CSV table of C-alpha atoms and ligand atoms in Angstrom, one decimal:
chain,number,residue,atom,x,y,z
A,1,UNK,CA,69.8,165.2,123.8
A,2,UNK,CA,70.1,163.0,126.6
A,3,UNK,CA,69.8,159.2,126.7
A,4,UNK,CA,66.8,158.0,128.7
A,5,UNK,CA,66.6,154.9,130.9
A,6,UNK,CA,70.1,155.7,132.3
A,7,UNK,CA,71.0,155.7,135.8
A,8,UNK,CA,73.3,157.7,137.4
A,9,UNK,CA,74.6,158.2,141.5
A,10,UNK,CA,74.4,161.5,143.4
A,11,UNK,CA,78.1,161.4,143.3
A,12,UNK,CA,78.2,161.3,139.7
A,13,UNK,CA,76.5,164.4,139.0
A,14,UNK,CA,79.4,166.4,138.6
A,15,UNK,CA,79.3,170.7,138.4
A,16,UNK,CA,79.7,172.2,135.3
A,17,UNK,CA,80.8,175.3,134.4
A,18,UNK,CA,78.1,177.5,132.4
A,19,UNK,CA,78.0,179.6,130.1
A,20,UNK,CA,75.4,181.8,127.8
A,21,UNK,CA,74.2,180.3,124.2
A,22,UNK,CA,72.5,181.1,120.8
A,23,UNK,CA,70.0,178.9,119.0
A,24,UNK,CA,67.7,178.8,116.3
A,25,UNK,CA,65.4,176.5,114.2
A,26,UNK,CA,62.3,175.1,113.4
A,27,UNK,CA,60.1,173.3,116.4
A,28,UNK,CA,59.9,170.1,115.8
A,29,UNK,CA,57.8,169.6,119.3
A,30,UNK,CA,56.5,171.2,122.5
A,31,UNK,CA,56.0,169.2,125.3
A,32,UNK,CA,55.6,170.0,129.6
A,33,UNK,CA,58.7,169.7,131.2
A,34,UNK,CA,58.2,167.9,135.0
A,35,UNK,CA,60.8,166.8,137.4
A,36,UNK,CA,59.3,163.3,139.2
A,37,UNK,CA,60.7,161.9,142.6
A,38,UNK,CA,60.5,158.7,143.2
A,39,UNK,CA,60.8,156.4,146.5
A,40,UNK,CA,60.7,152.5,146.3
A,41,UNK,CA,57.0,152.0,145.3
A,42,UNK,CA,55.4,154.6,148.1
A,43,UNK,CA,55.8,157.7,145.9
A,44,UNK,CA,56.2,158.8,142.8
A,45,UNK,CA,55.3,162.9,142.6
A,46,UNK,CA,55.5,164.9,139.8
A,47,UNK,CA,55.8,168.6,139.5
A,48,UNK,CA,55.6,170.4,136.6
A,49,UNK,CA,57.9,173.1,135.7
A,50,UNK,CA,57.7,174.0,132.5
A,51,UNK,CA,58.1,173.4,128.6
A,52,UNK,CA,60.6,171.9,126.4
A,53,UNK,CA,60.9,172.6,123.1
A,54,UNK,CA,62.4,170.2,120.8
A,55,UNK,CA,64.2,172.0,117.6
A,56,UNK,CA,66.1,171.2,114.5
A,57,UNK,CA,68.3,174.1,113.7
A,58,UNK,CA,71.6,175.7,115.3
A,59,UNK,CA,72.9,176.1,118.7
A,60,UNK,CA,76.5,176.8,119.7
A,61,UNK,CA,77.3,177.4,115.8
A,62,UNK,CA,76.5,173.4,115.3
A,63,UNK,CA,73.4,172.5,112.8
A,64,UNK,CA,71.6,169.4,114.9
A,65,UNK,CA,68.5,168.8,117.0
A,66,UNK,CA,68.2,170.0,120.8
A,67,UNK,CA,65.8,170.7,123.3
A,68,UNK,CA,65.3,174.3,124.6
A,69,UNK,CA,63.5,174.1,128.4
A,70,UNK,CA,61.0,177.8,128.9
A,71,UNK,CA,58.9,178.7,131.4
A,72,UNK,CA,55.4,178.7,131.8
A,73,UNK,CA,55.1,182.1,131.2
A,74,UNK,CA,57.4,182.6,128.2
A,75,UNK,CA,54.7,179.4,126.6
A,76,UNK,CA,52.4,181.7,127.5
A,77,UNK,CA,53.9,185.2,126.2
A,78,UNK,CA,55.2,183.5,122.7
A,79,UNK,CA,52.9,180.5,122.3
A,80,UNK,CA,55.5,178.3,120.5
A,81,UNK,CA,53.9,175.5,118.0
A,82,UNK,CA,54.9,173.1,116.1
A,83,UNK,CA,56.6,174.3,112.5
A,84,UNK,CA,57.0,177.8,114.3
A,85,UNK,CA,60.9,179.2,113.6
A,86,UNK,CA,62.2,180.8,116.4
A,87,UNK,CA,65.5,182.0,117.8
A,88,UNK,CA,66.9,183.1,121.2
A,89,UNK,CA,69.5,182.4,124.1
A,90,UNK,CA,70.0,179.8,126.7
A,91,UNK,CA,72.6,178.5,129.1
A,92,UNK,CA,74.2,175.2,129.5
A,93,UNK,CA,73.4,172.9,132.3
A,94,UNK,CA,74.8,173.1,135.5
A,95,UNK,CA,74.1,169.6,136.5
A,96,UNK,CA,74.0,167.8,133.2
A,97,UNK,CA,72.6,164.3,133.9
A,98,UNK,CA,69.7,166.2,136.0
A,99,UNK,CA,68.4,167.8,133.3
A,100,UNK,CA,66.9,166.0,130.3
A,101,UNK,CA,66.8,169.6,127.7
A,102,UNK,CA,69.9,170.3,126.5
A,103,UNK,CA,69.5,174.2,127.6
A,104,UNK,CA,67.7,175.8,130.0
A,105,UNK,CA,67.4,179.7,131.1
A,106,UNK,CA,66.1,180.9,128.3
A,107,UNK,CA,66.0,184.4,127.0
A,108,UNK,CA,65.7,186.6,124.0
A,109,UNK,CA,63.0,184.4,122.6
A,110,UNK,CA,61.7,185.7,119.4
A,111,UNK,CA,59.6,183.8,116.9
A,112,UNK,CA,60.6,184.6,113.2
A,113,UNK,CA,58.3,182.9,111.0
A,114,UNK,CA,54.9,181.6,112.5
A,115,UNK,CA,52.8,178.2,110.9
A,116,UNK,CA,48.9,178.6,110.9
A,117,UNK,CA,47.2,178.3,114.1
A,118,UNK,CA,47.4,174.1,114.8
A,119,UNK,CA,44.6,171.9,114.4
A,120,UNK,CA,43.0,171.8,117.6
A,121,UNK,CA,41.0,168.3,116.8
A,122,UNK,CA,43.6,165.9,116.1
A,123,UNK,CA,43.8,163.6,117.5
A,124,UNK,CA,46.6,160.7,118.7
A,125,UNK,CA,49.4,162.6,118.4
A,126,UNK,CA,47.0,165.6,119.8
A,127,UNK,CA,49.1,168.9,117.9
A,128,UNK,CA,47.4,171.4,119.1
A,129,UNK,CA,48.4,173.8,121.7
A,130,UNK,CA,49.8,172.9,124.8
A,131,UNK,CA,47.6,173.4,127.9
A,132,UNK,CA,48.3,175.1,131.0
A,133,UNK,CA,51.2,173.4,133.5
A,134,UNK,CA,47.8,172.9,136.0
A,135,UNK,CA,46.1,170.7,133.3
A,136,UNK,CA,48.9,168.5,133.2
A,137,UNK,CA,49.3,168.4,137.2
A,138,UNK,CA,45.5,167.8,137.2
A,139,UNK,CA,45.4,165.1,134.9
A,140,UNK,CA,48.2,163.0,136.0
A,141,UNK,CA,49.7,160.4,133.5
A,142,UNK,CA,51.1,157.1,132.9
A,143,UNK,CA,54.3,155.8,132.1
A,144,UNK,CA,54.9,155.9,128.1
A,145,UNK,CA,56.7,153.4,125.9
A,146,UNK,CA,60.3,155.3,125.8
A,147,UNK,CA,61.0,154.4,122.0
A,148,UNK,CA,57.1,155.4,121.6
A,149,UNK,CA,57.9,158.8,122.8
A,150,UNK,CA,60.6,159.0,120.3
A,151,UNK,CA,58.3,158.1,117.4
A,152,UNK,CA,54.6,157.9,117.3
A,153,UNK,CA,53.9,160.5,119.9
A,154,UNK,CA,57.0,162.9,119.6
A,155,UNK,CA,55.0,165.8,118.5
A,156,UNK,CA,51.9,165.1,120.7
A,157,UNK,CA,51.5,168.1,123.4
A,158,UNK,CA,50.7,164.9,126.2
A,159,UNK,CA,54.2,163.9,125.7
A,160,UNK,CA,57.0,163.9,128.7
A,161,UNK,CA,60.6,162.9,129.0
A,162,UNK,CA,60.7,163.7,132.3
A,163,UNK,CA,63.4,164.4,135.0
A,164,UNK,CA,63.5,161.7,137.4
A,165,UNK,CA,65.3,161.2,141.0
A,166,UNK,CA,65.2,158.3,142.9
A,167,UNK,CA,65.5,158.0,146.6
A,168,UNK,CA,67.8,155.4,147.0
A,169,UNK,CA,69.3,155.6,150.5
A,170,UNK,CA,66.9,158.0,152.3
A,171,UNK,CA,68.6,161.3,152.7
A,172,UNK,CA,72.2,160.2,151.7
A,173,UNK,CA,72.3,159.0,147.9
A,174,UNK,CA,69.9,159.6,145.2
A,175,UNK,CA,69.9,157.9,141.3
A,176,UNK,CA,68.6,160.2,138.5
A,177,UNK,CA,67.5,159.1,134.9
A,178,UNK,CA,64.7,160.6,132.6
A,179,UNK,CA,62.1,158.6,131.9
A,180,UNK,CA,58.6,158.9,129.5
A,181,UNK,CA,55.1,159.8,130.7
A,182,UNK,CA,51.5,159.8,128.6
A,183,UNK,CA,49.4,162.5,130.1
A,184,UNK,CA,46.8,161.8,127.3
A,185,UNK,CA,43.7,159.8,127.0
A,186,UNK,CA,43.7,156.6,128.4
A,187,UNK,CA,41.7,155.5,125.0
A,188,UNK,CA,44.5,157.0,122.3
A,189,UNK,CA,45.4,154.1,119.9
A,190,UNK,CA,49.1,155.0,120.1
A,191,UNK,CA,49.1,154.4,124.0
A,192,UNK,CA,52.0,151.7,125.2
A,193,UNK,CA,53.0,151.0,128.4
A,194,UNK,CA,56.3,149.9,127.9
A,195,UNK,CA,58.2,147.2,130.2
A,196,UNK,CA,57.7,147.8,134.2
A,197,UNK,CA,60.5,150.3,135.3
A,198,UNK,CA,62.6,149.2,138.3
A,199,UNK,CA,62.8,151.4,141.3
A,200,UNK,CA,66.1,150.6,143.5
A,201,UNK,CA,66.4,150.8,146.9
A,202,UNK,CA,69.5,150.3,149.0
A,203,UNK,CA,70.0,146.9,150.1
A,204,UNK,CA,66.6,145.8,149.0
A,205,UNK,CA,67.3,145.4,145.0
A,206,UNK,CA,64.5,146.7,143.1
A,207,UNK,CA,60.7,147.4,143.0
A,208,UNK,CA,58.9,147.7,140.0
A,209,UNK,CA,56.4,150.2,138.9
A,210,UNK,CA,54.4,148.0,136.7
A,211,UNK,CA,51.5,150.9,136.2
A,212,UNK,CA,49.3,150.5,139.3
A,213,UNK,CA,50.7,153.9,140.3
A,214,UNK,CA,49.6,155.1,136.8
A,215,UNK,CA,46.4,154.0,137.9
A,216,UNK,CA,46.4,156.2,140.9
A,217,UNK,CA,47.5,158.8,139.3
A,218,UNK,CA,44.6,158.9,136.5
A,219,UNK,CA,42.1,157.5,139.2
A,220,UNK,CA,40.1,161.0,138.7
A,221,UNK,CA,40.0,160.7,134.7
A,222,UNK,CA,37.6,158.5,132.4
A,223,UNK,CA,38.8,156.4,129.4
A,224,UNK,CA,38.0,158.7,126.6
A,225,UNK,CA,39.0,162.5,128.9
B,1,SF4,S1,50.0,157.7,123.7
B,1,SF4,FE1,49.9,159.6,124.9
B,1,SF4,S2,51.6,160.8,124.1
B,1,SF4,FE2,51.2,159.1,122.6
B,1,SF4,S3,49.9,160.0,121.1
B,1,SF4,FE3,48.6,159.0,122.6
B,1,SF4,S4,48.0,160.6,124.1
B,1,SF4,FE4,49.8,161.3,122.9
């Protein structure tokens, strides 16, 4: 998988040739996959579009972990969980440091062995099923401790490494880097903000989001929703 917190340039993101994959494994985690666009401190949107899948298993002929990104409506169709074993096909990424899954364009899905239905009650991580892409745009969510997403919340369905570009010289030059979002309750236990993130602008050195946008973003939600 990718390494979050890096930056890259526009001119950086260099083409790469595709091509067609197998996988399999167990899930390890399911979490919403959103692309977010920032500019200096004005705007940060996120739109969701889709799922990632975090496995353990085989892809390319190699036994490791990897993250699969579905659509909505294969979620939907197949209703991946946790501890589910599944196989399928994907491609490799056009624009690797755009894209924080290590596949997308996925196909041939097919669940092989299926766990009990999750437990819909627990709570912090929250296991049970992920909720529609709206829920997530209609909750909004604050910026997550990165090595707290890779631990204490991996497997919780409010969860997202997302995909992250930064308008950096309007219209000319953009930086991209994946960075970690809570759309869960504000009360969870497990919640950490993590340091400020720096938002660079041309010229003008850096802003940073210190989680008053957060705050906009989850204006609409109480403590404990
Ligand atoms: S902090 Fe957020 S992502 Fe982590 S367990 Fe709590 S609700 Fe889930």
């Amino acid at each position: 998988m990718n390494q979050s917190g890096k930056e890259f340039e526009s001119q950086m993101t260099n083409r790469n040739e595709q091509y067609k994959i197998e996988f399999s494994g167990i899930i390890l985690s399911v979490q919403p996959r959103s692309n977010v666009w920032r500019y200096r401190l004005d705007n940060r949107t996120h739109s969701m579009t889709g799922y990632n899948i975090f496995l353990s298993g085989i892809a390319e002929g190699d036994e490791r972990d990897f993250a699969i990104a579905i659509s909505e409506k294969q979620q939907q169709k197949l209703r991946f969980h946790i501890g589910d074993e599944i196989r399928g096909t994907a491609w490799t990424k056009m624009y690797p440091k755009l894209e924080y899954a290590d596949y997308y364009r996925a196909g041939g899905l097919k669940k092989l062995s299926e766990v009990p239905a999750p437990d819909e009650n627990a709570k912090s991580p929250w296991i049970g099923e992920v909720p529609e892409l709206t829920v997530y745009a209609r909750r909004g969510c604050r910026m997550l401790d990165s090595r707290s997403w890779k631990t204490k919340c991996f497997q919780c369905k409010w969860a997202c490494m997302a995909n992250v570009a930064i308008e950096y010289n309007w219209g000319i030059t953009q930086k991209f880097r994946f960075e970690s979002f809570c759309y869960g309750p504000k009360s969870c236990k497990l919640y950490k903000m993590g340091r400020p993130r720096a938002v660079p602008y041309k010229d003008c050195g850096s802003y940073y989001d210190e989680g008053w946008l957060d705050d906009i973003c989850t204006e609409q939600r109480g403590y404990d929703e």
